[in-house]
XYZ file of C-alpha atoms in Angstrom:
225
model
C -10.798 38.844 29.465
C -8.529 40.927 27.295
C -8.406 44.625 27.898
C -9.161 46.815 24.780
C -5.691 48.233 25.019
C -4.110 44.447 24.539
C -3.688 43.195 21.023
C -3.951 39.514 20.471
C -1.179 37.908 18.128
C -1.271 34.728 16.336
C 1.968 32.865 15.493
C 1.817 30.573 12.161
C 4.690 28.532 10.658
C 6.534 30.347 8.092
C 5.752 27.654 5.472
C 1.938 28.748 5.942
C 2.880 32.479 5.972
C 4.866 31.924 2.523
C 2.226 29.591 0.828
C 0.496 32.383 -1.086
C 3.633 34.092 -2.459
C 5.010 30.714 -3.134
C 2.090 29.887 -5.357
C 2.610 33.079 -7.002
C 6.587 32.948 -7.715
C 6.670 29.381 -8.191
C 8.963 28.666 -5.249
C 9.328 29.369 -1.644
C 11.434 32.551 -0.786
C 13.089 31.079 2.305
C 13.912 27.993 -0.002
C 15.982 30.414 -2.022
C 17.777 31.496 1.163
C 18.273 28.059 2.310
C 20.086 27.063 -1.204
C 22.224 29.929 -0.912
C 23.209 29.087 2.552
C 24.155 25.694 1.595
C 26.383 26.722 -1.275
C 28.394 29.233 1.112
C 28.654 26.835 3.983
C 29.943 24.089 1.529
C 32.638 26.691 0.290
C 33.288 27.898 3.808
C 34.157 24.250 4.918
C 36.546 23.881 1.629
C 38.364 27.173 2.603
C 38.645 26.244 6.304
C 40.143 22.635 5.256
C 42.656 24.648 2.950
C 43.466 26.853 5.655
C 43.977 24.055 7.905
C 46.716 22.454 5.579
C 48.440 25.784 4.900
C 48.609 26.351 8.576
C 50.087 22.853 9.029
C 52.519 23.309 6.569
C 53.790 26.525 7.869
C 53.555 26.021 11.552
C 53.678 22.323 11.871
C 57.068 22.062 13.328
C 56.278 24.866 15.964
C 52.938 23.777 17.152
C 51.412 20.350 18.092
C 48.769 18.916 15.599
C 46.242 19.129 18.532
C 46.682 22.984 18.882
C 46.393 23.707 15.141
C 43.372 21.471 15.015
C 41.938 23.290 18.001
C 42.565 26.407 16.062
C 40.695 25.299 13.032
C 37.866 24.171 14.834
C 37.594 27.337 16.745
C 37.688 29.309 13.571
C 35.397 27.116 11.739
C 32.717 27.517 14.647
C 32.998 31.161 15.040
C 32.380 31.646 11.133
C 29.506 29.441 10.779
C 28.010 30.983 13.889
C 28.411 34.417 12.074
C 26.980 32.957 8.981
C 23.933 31.762 10.636
C 23.271 35.370 12.247
C 23.726 37.070 8.753
C 21.282 34.758 7.130
C 18.595 35.137 9.996
C 18.750 38.917 9.060
C 18.936 37.980 5.329
C 15.742 35.745 5.745
C 13.798 38.721 7.308
C 14.991 41.164 4.642
C 14.080 38.750 1.990
C 10.465 37.909 3.036
C 9.506 41.424 4.244
C 11.342 43.561 1.630
C 11.884 41.727 -1.450
C 9.757 38.714 -2.043
C 6.452 39.356 -0.442
C 2.850 40.326 -1.319
C 0.731 43.158 -0.297
C -2.204 42.030 1.764
C -4.748 43.287 -1.012
C -3.139 41.049 -3.560
C -5.654 38.303 -4.563
C -4.410 35.477 -7.090
C -6.418 34.569 -10.246
C -7.493 31.324 -8.777
C -8.996 32.935 -5.753
C -11.023 35.539 -7.427
C -14.567 35.538 -6.840
C -16.702 33.990 -9.914
C -19.018 36.676 -10.871
C -20.318 35.182 -14.107
C -23.169 32.813 -13.890
C -23.517 30.186 -17.013
C -27.032 28.705 -17.076
C -25.642 26.247 -19.706
C -22.743 25.268 -17.285
C -24.985 25.050 -14.362
C -27.276 22.559 -16.576
C -24.619 20.519 -17.712
C -23.262 19.988 -14.061
C -26.755 19.090 -13.072
C -27.046 16.563 -15.748
C -23.842 14.995 -14.885
C -24.753 14.657 -11.262
C -28.074 13.055 -12.518
C -26.220 10.614 -14.758
C -23.550 9.580 -11.813
C -26.442 9.086 -9.345
C -28.120 6.807 -12.083
C -25.124 4.840 -12.392
C -24.599 4.282 -8.827
C -28.272 3.006 -8.344
C -27.585 0.714 -11.113
C -24.321 -0.492 -9.477
C -26.149 -0.826 -6.277
C -28.884 -2.988 -7.935
C -26.125 -5.318 -9.598
C -24.180 -5.662 -6.389
C -27.658 -6.939 -4.677
C -28.281 -9.416 -7.397
C -24.666 -10.683 -7.240
C -24.866 -11.157 -3.496
C -28.680 -13.148 -3.994
C -26.746 -15.250 -6.541
C -23.766 -15.941 -4.520
C -25.962 -16.984 -1.636
C -27.613 -19.612 -3.951
C -24.508 -21.000 -5.234
C -23.209 -21.256 -1.526
C -26.174 -23.231 -0.874
C -25.944 -25.495 -3.691
C -22.205 -26.002 -2.683
C -23.379 -26.870 0.875
C -25.998 -29.271 -0.577
C -23.377 -31.107 -2.720
C -21.057 -31.338 0.354
C -23.937 -32.996 2.373
C -24.744 -35.371 -0.500
C -21.187 -36.246 -0.779
C -21.113 -37.051 2.963
C -23.983 -39.080 2.900
C -22.928 -41.206 0.068
C -19.609 -41.720 1.445
C -21.464 -42.610 4.858
C -23.748 -45.013 2.991
C -20.707 -46.745 1.240
C -18.852 -47.339 4.452
C -21.980 -48.798 6.324
C -23.079 -51.124 3.161
C -19.724 -51.922 1.622
C -17.134 -51.253 3.976
C -15.452 -48.530 1.847
C -15.161 -44.764 2.453
C -15.446 -43.561 -1.038
C -16.841 -44.412 -4.692
C -13.230 -44.480 -5.799
C -12.257 -47.040 -3.109
C -15.609 -48.954 -4.161
C -14.580 -49.080 -7.832
C -10.846 -50.241 -7.026
C -12.263 -52.839 -4.904
C -14.650 -54.039 -7.714
C -11.661 -53.740 -10.085
C -9.349 -55.897 -8.003
C -12.032 -58.390 -7.502
C -12.681 -58.585 -11.037
C -8.996 -59.070 -11.598
C -8.749 -61.893 -9.115
C -11.801 -63.745 -10.907
C -10.209 -63.400 -14.301
C -7.030 -64.725 -13.025
C -8.809 -67.550 -11.333
C -10.729 -68.177 -14.655
C -7.457 -68.446 -16.532
C -5.992 -70.920 -13.925
C -8.919 -73.096 -14.177
C -8.975 -73.039 -18.038
C -5.364 -74.052 -18.003
C -6.050 -76.790 -15.920
C -8.816 -78.084 -18.278
C -11.633 -77.668 -15.984
C -14.827 -78.534 -17.345
C -17.121 -77.769 -14.390
C -19.343 -74.918 -15.806
C -20.086 -73.721 -12.118
C -16.466 -73.226 -11.208
C -17.026 -69.462 -10.707
C -19.578 -70.304 -7.869
C -16.496 -70.721 -5.642
C -16.165 -67.081 -5.889
C -19.037 -65.772 -3.936
C -20.652 -62.376 -5.090
C -19.972 -59.067 -3.392
C -22.469 -58.957 -0.425
C -23.998 -56.075 1.100
C -23.432 -55.775 4.844
C -26.165 -56.586 6.910
C -27.180 -53.830 9.635
C -27.738 -55.163 13.156
C -31.174 -54.598 14.503
C -30.987 -52.523 17.651
């Protein structure tokens, strides 16, 4: 339990704290600070590189490359640390003294809507009714589509069953597995008869019953159980 003298504090991310002022200014204040830091740190790196080259040109014969490089790294590290400390202070100054909003400031989008328009309210109500009716119609159409789809699926299943039944009958009666196979068998048998007829005609066979040597296609008899 908290005592009356104690004050409860709540920490929030800086992005949240700066959201309101960012909306007003069009940019985040700390983003401005980050951009400035990036520019300075880039130029600082370039200056240190130039300093390293001049140091090597002037003292390259007196000191080893490792010592000159160690000196350059030390200088760069100390300057960057100092720059970070400076920008930490600059960030605090920027968001607390320059780019900040008083707690009493309210943006226009957040102002209370004190005016009431009966015409606008009626228009909104009519739009709600319109969209509700459209949704109802869509649901009705969806239900009908589902029913018709079920009927089509039932017809497809019946066709598949009929096809299977026909194929089974063809196999049991004629020994073939499909109508196409039956037609092919009949076609080949007809060609055989035509070839035989041609041969017999060329041999001057005058017997009118010569086709009797080609027995007709017989149905298979089912064995009684």
